[in-house]
Amino acid sequence: MPLLIKNARIITSTEDYAADVYCSGEAIDRIEKNIDPRSVGSAEVIDATGKYLFPGFIDPHVHVYLPFMGTYAKDTWDSASRAALVGGTTTLIEMICPGKNDEPRDAFNTWLAKAQGAASCDYTFHMGVTRFDPSAEKQFREIVQRGITSFKVFLAYKGALGVDDRELFHTLRLARELGVVVTAHCENETLVAELQSQLLAQGKTGPEWHEPSRPPRVEAEGVHHLMTFAELTGAEVYVVHTSCDEAVNEALRAVSRGVRAHIEVVLPHLILDKSFAEKPGFEGAKYVMSPPLRDRHQADRLWNHLRSRAVATVGTDHAPFDFESQKIMGKPPASDFTRIPNGIPSVENRVDLLYTHGVCTGRIDLHTFVDCASTRAARIFGLKGKGAIAVGADADLVVYDPHHRGRISAKTHQMATDYSAFEGWEIKGRASVVTVRGQVMARDGKFVGKPGAGRLVTRS
Ligand code: URP
Ligand code: ZN
Ligand code: ZN
């Protein structure tokens, strides 16, 4: 049904103005002052008085189907996309993470099949490069032809997903030739492995030792390494989940040398700190992710880099594992923090917690909020029609109520995990209407759309 959104305060990454928005189909048709409902026939009229109208939010870093650390992430595309939509996110970019011996083409088809017909929001992928040889290269070329115009490499997870330097060099060279962006998890995997062994040998086995096994220098070294390779190949790179000032500064130094680099931070690093992973009784396992949660002062630095827009995007790195059946893998008798599946479920909470802890506290303004949570990801990753409110753009819209007050709980969330890392936390705002290409998909915390209506996004 056509939609007419009346009395909206439209906020984009650069503008703030009052207008009505009309869409008869999948795209925005009109943005004008006082559109008369009688002039548009039988549209559903949504009154946005006192609310913001934002472009649909984009999460550039999620894991949904993820075979990892001896288990599988808990969400399906059905649960993850409902969670995203209820939380105001209308497009997800998932990492395809093939095993080292898997064929890239098979991995792409597997990941696509999991999303197709099950995703209720729109989606695309970063193609994981976990092996680079002539046969893999041929397949990467085909995958890029099919519209997947970004790669993902891991300079971490030794022996599992990580690439060696020769593979990194050739991946970046291919990316440069094809004009695709390479996203990268940057931690020096050898240092991580050695520090892990050292700590375990000293009997330091609990979740609180995860952070000391991957300190800021280890991450900064990873970023420095990537930047050297990017500089010498001319590839455009995007550092995912940058958790500390040391790592951000390595990327910024490279930018000043002319490297085309973008910096992503993820929600957990902005609002949590390492004291959560130090909670007693193995509770800390809920907060084990990589790079790890850092010392409190690091979050302040990340907010500053976000405010100055040195940091381009805020994603989640949504990687959902249950506490009772999965995080527990590192508990006695194993007693080994390196066996705790890494990741924090958060795709549902990103927009509300970024608004609550970023906009409501004055750390970032509304335009930066829209830019880092939507518009910039659309630009960097070539998501046509996304991240904007403009005539002709996709009608992916979020009517946002800044007066809503609520609390997060695993009892009410849409994500499939048995816990929330933000249990009981207050949110000061919520999406009251969420549309994807003109269809209403969520209202006031509830999924109301057609399941499986999401589409693979066309990318340039
Ligand atoms: O802890 C994390 N980040 N888990 C998911 C895999 C990754 O490194 O992105
Ligand atoms: Zn990662
Ligand atoms: Zn990730």
Coordinates of C-alpha atoms and ligand atoms in Angstrom, one line a residue:
M1 CA 0.0 0.0 0.0
P2 CA 1.3 3.5 -0.8
L3 CA 2.6 5.4 2.3
L4 CA 2.3 9.1 3.2
I5 CA 4.5 10.2 6.2
K6 CA 3.2 13.5 7.5
N7 CA 4.9 16.2 9.7
A8 CA 8.3 14.5 9.7
R9 CA 11.5 16.1 10.9
I10 CA 13.8 14.7 8.3
I11 CA 17.4 14.1 9.4
T12 CA 20.0 13.0 6.9
S13 CA 23.8 13.1 7.2
T14 CA 23.8 16.7 6.2
E15 CA 20.2 18.1 6.4
D16 CA 17.5 18.8 9.0
Y17 CA 14.1 20.0 7.7
A18 CA 10.4 19.5 8.0
A19 CA 8.5 17.8 5.2
D20 CA 6.1 15.1 4.2
V21 CA 7.3 12.0 2.3
Y22 CA 5.2 10.0 -0.2
C23 CA 6.0 6.6 -1.7
S24 CA 3.7 4.7 -4.0
G25 CA 6.0 1.8 -4.5
E26 CA 9.5 0.8 -3.6
A27 CA 11.1 4.2 -4.0
I28 CA 10.5 7.7 -2.6
D29 CA 8.2 9.7 -5.0
R30 CA 7.8 13.0 -3.3
I31 CA 9.3 15.1 -0.5
E32 CA 7.3 18.3 -0.1
K33 CA 5.8 20.6 2.5
N34 CA 2.1 19.7 3.3
I35 CA 1.3 16.9 0.8
D36 CA -2.5 16.7 0.9
P37 CA -3.6 13.1 1.6
R38 CA -6.5 13.6 -0.9
S39 CA -3.9 14.2 -3.6
V40 CA -2.4 10.7 -3.2
G41 CA -5.5 8.4 -3.1
S42 CA -5.5 5.4 -0.8
A43 CA -2.2 5.7 1.0
E44 CA -1.6 4.7 4.6
V45 CA -1.0 8.0 6.5
I46 CA 1.6 7.9 9.2
D47 CA 1.7 10.9 11.5
A48 CA 5.3 11.6 12.5
T49 CA 4.6 14.7 14.6
G50 CA 7.3 14.9 17.3
K51 CA 9.4 12.2 15.7
Y52 CA 12.5 12.0 13.5
L53 CA 12.5 10.5 10.0
F54 CA 15.9 8.8 9.3
P55 CA 17.0 6.8 6.3
G56 CA 17.0 3.0 7.0
F57 CA 20.0 2.1 9.0
I58 CA 22.7 -0.1 7.6
D59 CA 24.9 -2.5 9.6
P60 CA 28.0 -3.2 7.6
H61 CA 29.4 -6.0 9.8
V62 CA 27.2 -8.9 10.9
H63 CA 27.6 -12.6 11.2
V64 CA 24.4 -14.7 10.8
Y65 CA 25.5 -18.1 9.4
L66 CA 28.8 -18.6 11.0
P67 CA 30.6 -21.9 11.5
F68 CA 33.3 -20.7 14.1
M69 CA 35.4 -22.1 16.9
G70 CA 33.8 -25.5 16.8
T71 CA 30.2 -24.4 16.8
Y72 CA 27.7 -22.3 14.8
A73 CA 26.3 -18.9 15.5
K74 CA 22.8 -19.1 16.9
D75 CA 20.8 -16.8 14.6
T76 CA 19.1 -17.7 11.3
W77 CA 18.4 -15.0 8.7
D78 CA 14.8 -15.1 9.9
S79 CA 15.7 -14.2 13.5
A80 CA 18.6 -11.9 12.7
S81 CA 16.6 -9.8 10.1
R82 CA 13.6 -9.5 12.4
A83 CA 15.9 -8.3 15.1
A84 CA 17.5 -5.8 12.8
L85 CA 14.2 -4.4 11.6
V86 CA 12.7 -4.0 15.0
G87 CA 15.9 -2.1 15.9
G88 CA 15.6 0.2 12.8
T89 CA 18.2 -1.5 10.6
T90 CA 17.0 -2.2 7.1
T91 CA 20.1 -3.5 5.4
L92 CA 22.7 -6.0 6.7
I93 CA 26.1 -6.8 5.2
E94 CA 27.1 -10.3 6.3
M95 CA 30.6 -11.7 6.2
I96 CA 31.0 -14.9 4.2
C97 CA 33.5 -17.0 6.1
P98 CA 34.5 -20.1 4.1
G99 CA 36.8 -22.7 5.7
K100 CA 40.3 -22.8 4.2
N101 CA 39.5 -25.9 2.1
D102 CA 36.1 -24.7 0.9
E103 CA 35.6 -23.4 -2.7
P104 CA 34.7 -19.7 -2.6
R105 CA 32.0 -20.2 -5.1
D106 CA 30.4 -22.9 -3.0
A107 CA 30.7 -20.7 0.1
F108 CA 29.0 -17.8 -1.7
N109 CA 26.1 -20.0 -2.8
T110 CA 25.7 -21.5 0.7
W111 CA 25.6 -18.1 2.4
L112 CA 23.3 -16.7 -0.3
A113 CA 20.9 -19.7 0.1
K114 CA 20.7 -19.1 3.8
A115 CA 19.6 -15.5 3.3
Q116 CA 17.4 -15.8 0.2
G117 CA 13.7 -16.2 1.1
A118 CA 14.5 -16.1 4.8
A119 CA 15.8 -12.5 5.2
S120 CA 13.1 -9.9 5.9
C121 CA 15.5 -7.0 5.5
D122 CA 17.7 -6.3 2.5
Y123 CA 21.2 -7.7 2.5
T124 CA 24.5 -8.2 0.8
F125 CA 27.9 -9.8 1.7
H126 CA 31.6 -9.2 2.1
M127 CA 33.3 -12.2 0.4
G128 CA 35.7 -13.8 2.8
V129 CA 39.1 -14.6 1.4
T130 CA 40.6 -17.4 3.5
R131 CA 42.7 -18.9 0.7
F132 CA 44.2 -17.3 -2.3
D133 CA 45.4 -19.4 -5.2
P134 CA 44.7 -19.4 -9.0
S135 CA 41.5 -21.4 -8.7
A136 CA 40.2 -19.2 -5.8
E137 CA 41.2 -16.1 -7.7
K138 CA 39.1 -17.1 -10.7
Q139 CA 36.1 -17.7 -8.4
F140 CA 36.6 -14.3 -6.7
R141 CA 36.4 -12.6 -10.1
E142 CA 33.1 -14.3 -10.8
I143 CA 31.7 -13.4 -7.4
V144 CA 32.6 -9.8 -7.9
Q145 CA 30.8 -10.0 -11.3
R146 CA 27.7 -11.1 -9.3
G147 CA 27.7 -7.8 -7.4
I148 CA 29.7 -8.7 -4.3
T149 CA 32.1 -5.8 -4.4
S150 CA 34.0 -6.2 -1.2
F151 CA 36.3 -8.8 0.3
K152 CA 37.0 -9.7 3.9
V153 CA 40.3 -10.9 5.2
F154 CA 41.4 -12.0 8.7
L155 CA 44.8 -11.2 9.9
A156 CA 43.9 -13.2 13.0
Y157 CA 42.6 -16.7 13.9
K158 CA 45.8 -18.5 13.2
G159 CA 45.3 -21.8 11.3
A160 CA 41.5 -21.2 10.9
L161 CA 40.4 -18.1 8.8
G162 CA 43.6 -16.1 8.7
V163 CA 45.6 -15.5 5.5
D164 CA 49.4 -15.3 5.2
D165 CA 51.2 -12.3 3.7
R166 CA 51.5 -13.7 0.2
E167 CA 47.7 -14.3 0.2
L168 CA 47.1 -10.8 1.6
F169 CA 49.3 -9.2 -1.1
H170 CA 47.5 -11.0 -3.9
T171 CA 44.0 -10.3 -2.5
L172 CA 44.8 -6.6 -2.3
R173 CA 46.3 -6.6 -5.8
L174 CA 43.1 -8.3 -7.2
A175 CA 40.9 -5.9 -5.2
R176 CA 42.8 -2.9 -6.7
E177 CA 42.4 -4.3 -10.2
L178 CA 38.7 -4.9 -9.7
G179 CA 38.0 -1.7 -7.8
V180 CA 36.6 -3.5 -4.7
V181 CA 37.1 -2.6 -1.0
V182 CA 39.0 -5.1 1.3
T183 CA 37.6 -5.2 4.8
A184 CA 40.1 -6.6 7.4
H185 CA 40.2 -7.9 10.9
C186 CA 43.5 -6.7 12.1
E187 CA 45.3 -8.4 14.9
N188 CA 48.8 -10.1 14.7
E189 CA 47.8 -13.7 14.9
T190 CA 51.3 -15.0 15.9
L191 CA 51.4 -12.6 18.9
V192 CA 47.9 -13.6 19.9
A193 CA 48.8 -17.3 19.8
E194 CA 52.0 -16.8 21.8
L195 CA 50.4 -14.7 24.4
Q196 CA 47.5 -17.1 24.8
S197 CA 49.9 -20.0 25.4
Q198 CA 51.9 -18.0 27.9
L199 CA 48.8 -17.0 29.9
L200 CA 47.4 -20.5 29.9
A201 CA 50.7 -22.0 31.0
Q202 CA 50.5 -19.6 34.0
G203 CA 47.1 -20.9 34.9
K204 CA 45.3 -17.8 33.7
T205 CA 42.4 -19.5 32.1
G206 CA 39.2 -17.4 32.8
P207 CA 37.5 -15.0 30.4
E208 CA 39.2 -12.1 32.0
W209 CA 42.5 -13.2 30.4
H210 CA 41.1 -12.8 26.9
E211 CA 41.9 -9.1 26.7
P212 CA 45.5 -9.5 28.0
S213 CA 46.1 -12.1 25.3
R214 CA 45.3 -9.5 22.6
P215 CA 46.4 -6.1 23.9
P216 CA 46.0 -2.8 22.0
R217 CA 49.6 -3.1 20.5
V218 CA 48.7 -6.4 18.9
E219 CA 45.8 -4.8 17.1
A220 CA 47.8 -1.7 16.2
E221 CA 50.5 -4.0 14.7
G222 CA 47.7 -5.7 12.6
V223 CA 46.5 -2.3 11.3
H224 CA 50.0 -1.1 10.6
H225 CA 50.6 -4.4 8.7
L226 CA 47.5 -4.0 6.6
M227 CA 48.3 -0.3 5.8
T228 CA 51.8 -1.2 4.6
F229 CA 50.3 -3.7 2.2
A230 CA 47.5 -1.3 1.1
E231 CA 50.1 1.4 0.4
L232 CA 52.2 -0.9 -1.7
T233 CA 49.3 -2.3 -3.7
G234 CA 47.1 0.8 -3.9
A235 CA 44.1 -1.1 -2.6
E236 CA 41.2 0.6 -0.8
V237 CA 40.8 -0.9 2.7
Y238 CA 38.3 -0.8 5.6
V239 CA 39.5 -1.8 9.1
V240 CA 36.7 -3.6 10.9
H241 CA 35.9 -3.4 14.6
T242 CA 38.7 -1.0 15.6
S243 CA 38.7 -1.1 19.4
C244 CA 41.5 1.3 20.6
D245 CA 43.2 4.6 20.0
E246 CA 46.5 2.9 19.0
A247 CA 44.8 1.0 16.1
V248 CA 42.8 4.1 14.9
N249 CA 46.0 6.2 14.9
E250 CA 47.8 3.6 12.8
A251 CA 45.0 3.9 10.2
L252 CA 45.0 7.7 10.4
R253 CA 48.7 7.8 9.8
A254 CA 48.3 5.7 6.7
V255 CA 45.5 8.0 5.5
S256 CA 47.9 10.9 5.9
R257 CA 50.3 9.1 3.6
G258 CA 47.6 8.7 1.0
V259 CA 46.3 5.2 1.7
R260 CA 42.6 4.9 1.0
A261 CA 41.5 3.5 4.3
H262 CA 38.2 3.6 6.2
I263 CA 37.7 2.9 9.9
E264 CA 34.8 1.0 11.5
V265 CA 34.0 0.8 15.2
V266 CA 31.4 -1.5 16.6
L267 CA 28.8 -0.8 19.2
P268 CA 30.2 -3.1 22.0
H269 CA 33.5 -1.2 22.0
L270 CA 31.7 2.1 22.4
I271 CA 29.5 1.3 25.4
L272 CA 31.2 -1.7 27.2
D273 CA 34.6 -2.1 28.6
K274 CA 36.9 -4.9 29.8
S275 CA 35.4 -4.9 33.3
F276 CA 32.4 -6.7 31.8
A277 CA 34.6 -9.6 30.8
E278 CA 36.0 -9.7 34.3
K279 CA 32.5 -10.5 35.9
P280 CA 32.7 -13.4 38.3
G281 CA 31.3 -16.9 37.9
F282 CA 32.2 -17.2 34.1
E283 CA 29.6 -14.4 33.4
G284 CA 32.5 -12.6 31.7
A285 CA 32.3 -15.1 28.8
K286 CA 29.2 -13.3 27.6
Y287 CA 31.5 -10.3 26.8
V288 CA 34.3 -12.2 25.0
M289 CA 34.8 -10.9 21.5
S290 CA 37.8 -10.0 19.3
P291 CA 39.3 -7.5 19.4
P292 CA 38.4 -7.6 23.1
L293 CA 36.6 -5.0 25.2
R294 CA 39.1 -2.5 26.3
D295 CA 40.0 -0.2 29.2
R296 CA 37.2 2.4 29.8
H297 CA 39.4 5.3 28.4
Q298 CA 39.5 3.7 25.0
A299 CA 35.7 4.1 24.5
D300 CA 36.1 7.8 25.1
R301 CA 38.8 8.0 22.4
L302 CA 36.6 6.1 20.0
W303 CA 33.7 8.5 20.6
N304 CA 36.0 11.4 19.9
H305 CA 37.2 9.8 16.6
L306 CA 33.5 9.3 15.7
R307 CA 32.6 12.9 16.5
S308 CA 35.4 14.1 14.2
R309 CA 34.2 11.6 11.6
A310 CA 37.7 10.1 11.4
V311 CA 35.8 6.9 12.2
A312 CA 33.5 6.3 9.2
T313 CA 31.0 3.7 10.4
V314 CA 29.4 2.0 13.5
G315 CA 28.5 -1.6 12.9
T316 CA 27.9 -4.3 15.4
D317 CA 30.0 -7.4 14.5
H318 CA 26.9 -9.2 15.6
A319 CA 28.1 -12.8 16.4
P320 CA 25.5 -14.5 18.4
F321 CA 26.4 -17.5 20.6
D322 CA 24.3 -18.8 23.5
F323 CA 25.7 -18.5 27.0
E324 CA 24.4 -21.8 28.4
S325 CA 25.4 -24.1 25.5
Q326 CA 28.1 -22.3 23.6
K327 CA 30.1 -19.7 25.6
I328 CA 30.3 -22.4 28.2
M329 CA 32.8 -24.3 26.0
G330 CA 35.6 -22.5 27.8
K331 CA 34.4 -23.3 31.3
P332 CA 35.8 -26.2 33.4
P333 CA 36.6 -29.0 32.7
A334 CA 38.1 -27.2 29.6
S335 CA 39.0 -24.1 31.7
D336 CA 40.4 -22.3 28.6
F337 CA 39.3 -18.8 27.6
T338 CA 40.6 -19.5 24.0
R339 CA 37.7 -22.0 23.6
I340 CA 34.9 -19.4 24.3
P341 CA 33.2 -18.6 21.0
N342 CA 34.0 -15.0 20.3
G343 CA 31.2 -12.6 19.7
I344 CA 28.4 -10.4 21.2
P345 CA 24.8 -10.4 19.9
S346 CA 23.8 -6.8 19.2
V347 CA 22.2 -6.3 15.8
E348 CA 18.9 -5.4 17.4
N349 CA 20.3 -2.8 19.8
R350 CA 22.8 -0.8 17.7
V351 CA 20.6 2.1 16.7
D352 CA 18.9 2.6 20.1
L353 CA 22.1 2.3 22.1
L354 CA 24.0 4.6 19.7
Y355 CA 21.2 7.1 19.9
T356 CA 21.0 6.8 23.7
H357 CA 24.7 6.8 24.5
G358 CA 25.8 9.0 21.5
V359 CA 23.1 11.5 20.6
C360 CA 21.3 11.9 24.0
T361 CA 24.7 12.5 25.8
G362 CA 25.8 15.0 23.2
R363 CA 28.8 12.9 22.1
I364 CA 27.6 12.9 18.5
D365 CA 25.1 15.1 16.7
L366 CA 22.1 13.7 14.8
H367 CA 23.9 14.1 11.4
T368 CA 26.9 12.1 12.5
F369 CA 24.5 9.5 13.9
V370 CA 22.9 9.1 10.5
D371 CA 26.2 9.2 8.7
C372 CA 28.0 6.6 10.7
A373 CA 25.0 4.2 11.1
S374 CA 23.7 4.5 7.6
T375 CA 24.9 6.9 4.9
R376 CA 28.7 6.2 5.0
A377 CA 28.3 2.4 4.7
A378 CA 26.1 2.9 1.7
R379 CA 28.7 5.1 0.0
I380 CA 31.8 3.0 0.9
F381 CA 30.1 -0.3 -0.2
G382 CA 28.2 1.0 -3.2
L383 CA 24.7 0.2 -1.9
K384 CA 22.5 1.9 -4.6
G385 CA 19.4 3.7 -3.3
K386 CA 20.3 3.1 0.4
G387 CA 21.4 5.5 3.2
A388 CA 19.5 8.5 1.9
I389 CA 16.2 10.3 2.0
A390 CA 15.8 11.6 -1.5
V391 CA 13.3 11.3 -4.4
G392 CA 14.2 8.1 -6.2
A393 CA 16.0 6.5 -3.3
D394 CA 14.7 3.3 -1.8
A395 CA 11.8 3.9 0.6
D396 CA 13.8 2.4 3.5
L397 CA 12.7 4.7 6.3
V398 CA 12.7 4.9 10.1
V399 CA 10.2 7.0 12.0
Y400 CA 12.0 7.4 15.3
D401 CA 10.4 8.3 18.6
P402 CA 12.8 10.1 20.8
H403 CA 10.3 10.1 23.7
H404 CA 10.1 6.4 24.1
R405 CA 11.7 4.9 27.2
G406 CA 12.3 1.2 27.5
R407 CA 14.7 -1.5 28.7
I408 CA 16.5 -4.2 26.9
S409 CA 16.0 -7.8 27.8
A410 CA 16.7 -11.3 26.4
K411 CA 13.1 -12.1 27.4
T412 CA 11.7 -9.8 24.7
H413 CA 14.5 -9.6 22.1
Q414 CA 14.1 -11.1 18.6
M415 CA 17.7 -12.4 18.5
A416 CA 18.0 -16.2 19.0
T417 CA 20.5 -16.0 21.9
D418 CA 19.6 -16.9 25.5
Y419 CA 21.2 -13.8 26.9
S420 CA 21.6 -10.1 26.2
A421 CA 24.9 -8.3 26.9
F422 CA 22.8 -5.3 27.7
E423 CA 20.2 -6.9 30.0
G424 CA 18.2 -4.2 31.9
W425 CA 19.9 -1.3 30.1
E426 CA 17.7 1.7 29.4
I427 CA 17.0 3.0 25.8
K428 CA 15.9 6.6 25.2
G429 CA 14.3 6.2 21.8
R430 CA 12.9 3.5 19.5
A431 CA 11.8 3.1 15.9
S432 CA 8.1 3.4 15.8
V433 CA 7.7 2.6 12.1
V434 CA 10.3 0.9 9.9
T435 CA 9.9 0.4 6.1
V436 CA 11.9 -1.5 3.5
R437 CA 11.3 -0.4 0.0
G438 CA 7.9 1.0 1.0
Q439 CA 6.7 -1.9 3.0
V440 CA 6.1 -1.5 6.7
M441 CA 8.2 -4.2 8.4
A442 CA 8.2 -3.2 12.1
R443 CA 6.1 -1.0 14.4
D444 CA 6.9 -0.1 18.1
G445 CA 9.2 -3.0 18.8
K446 CA 7.3 -5.6 16.9
F447 CA 7.9 -7.3 13.5
V448 CA 4.8 -6.8 11.4
G449 CA 6.2 -7.4 7.8
K450 CA 6.1 -10.2 5.3
P451 CA 8.7 -12.8 6.4
G452 CA 11.4 -13.3 3.8
A453 CA 10.7 -10.2 1.8
G454 CA 14.3 -9.0 1.9
R455 CA 16.4 -8.7 -1.3
L456 CA 20.0 -8.9 -2.3
V457 CA 21.1 -5.3 -2.8
T458 CA 22.4 -4.2 -6.2
R459 CA 25.9 -2.8 -5.7
S460 CA 28.1 -0.7 -7.9
Ligands
URP1 O1 34.5 -11.7 18.3 C1 34.2 -11.7 17.1 N1 34.5 -10.6 16.5 N2 33.6 -12.7 16.5 C2 33.2 -12.8 15.2 C3 34.3 -13.0 14.2 C4 35.0 -11.8 13.9 O2 36.2 -11.7 14.2 O3 34.5 -10.8 13.4
ZN2 ZN 36.6 -9.9 13.3
ZN3 ZN 33.1 -9.9 12.5

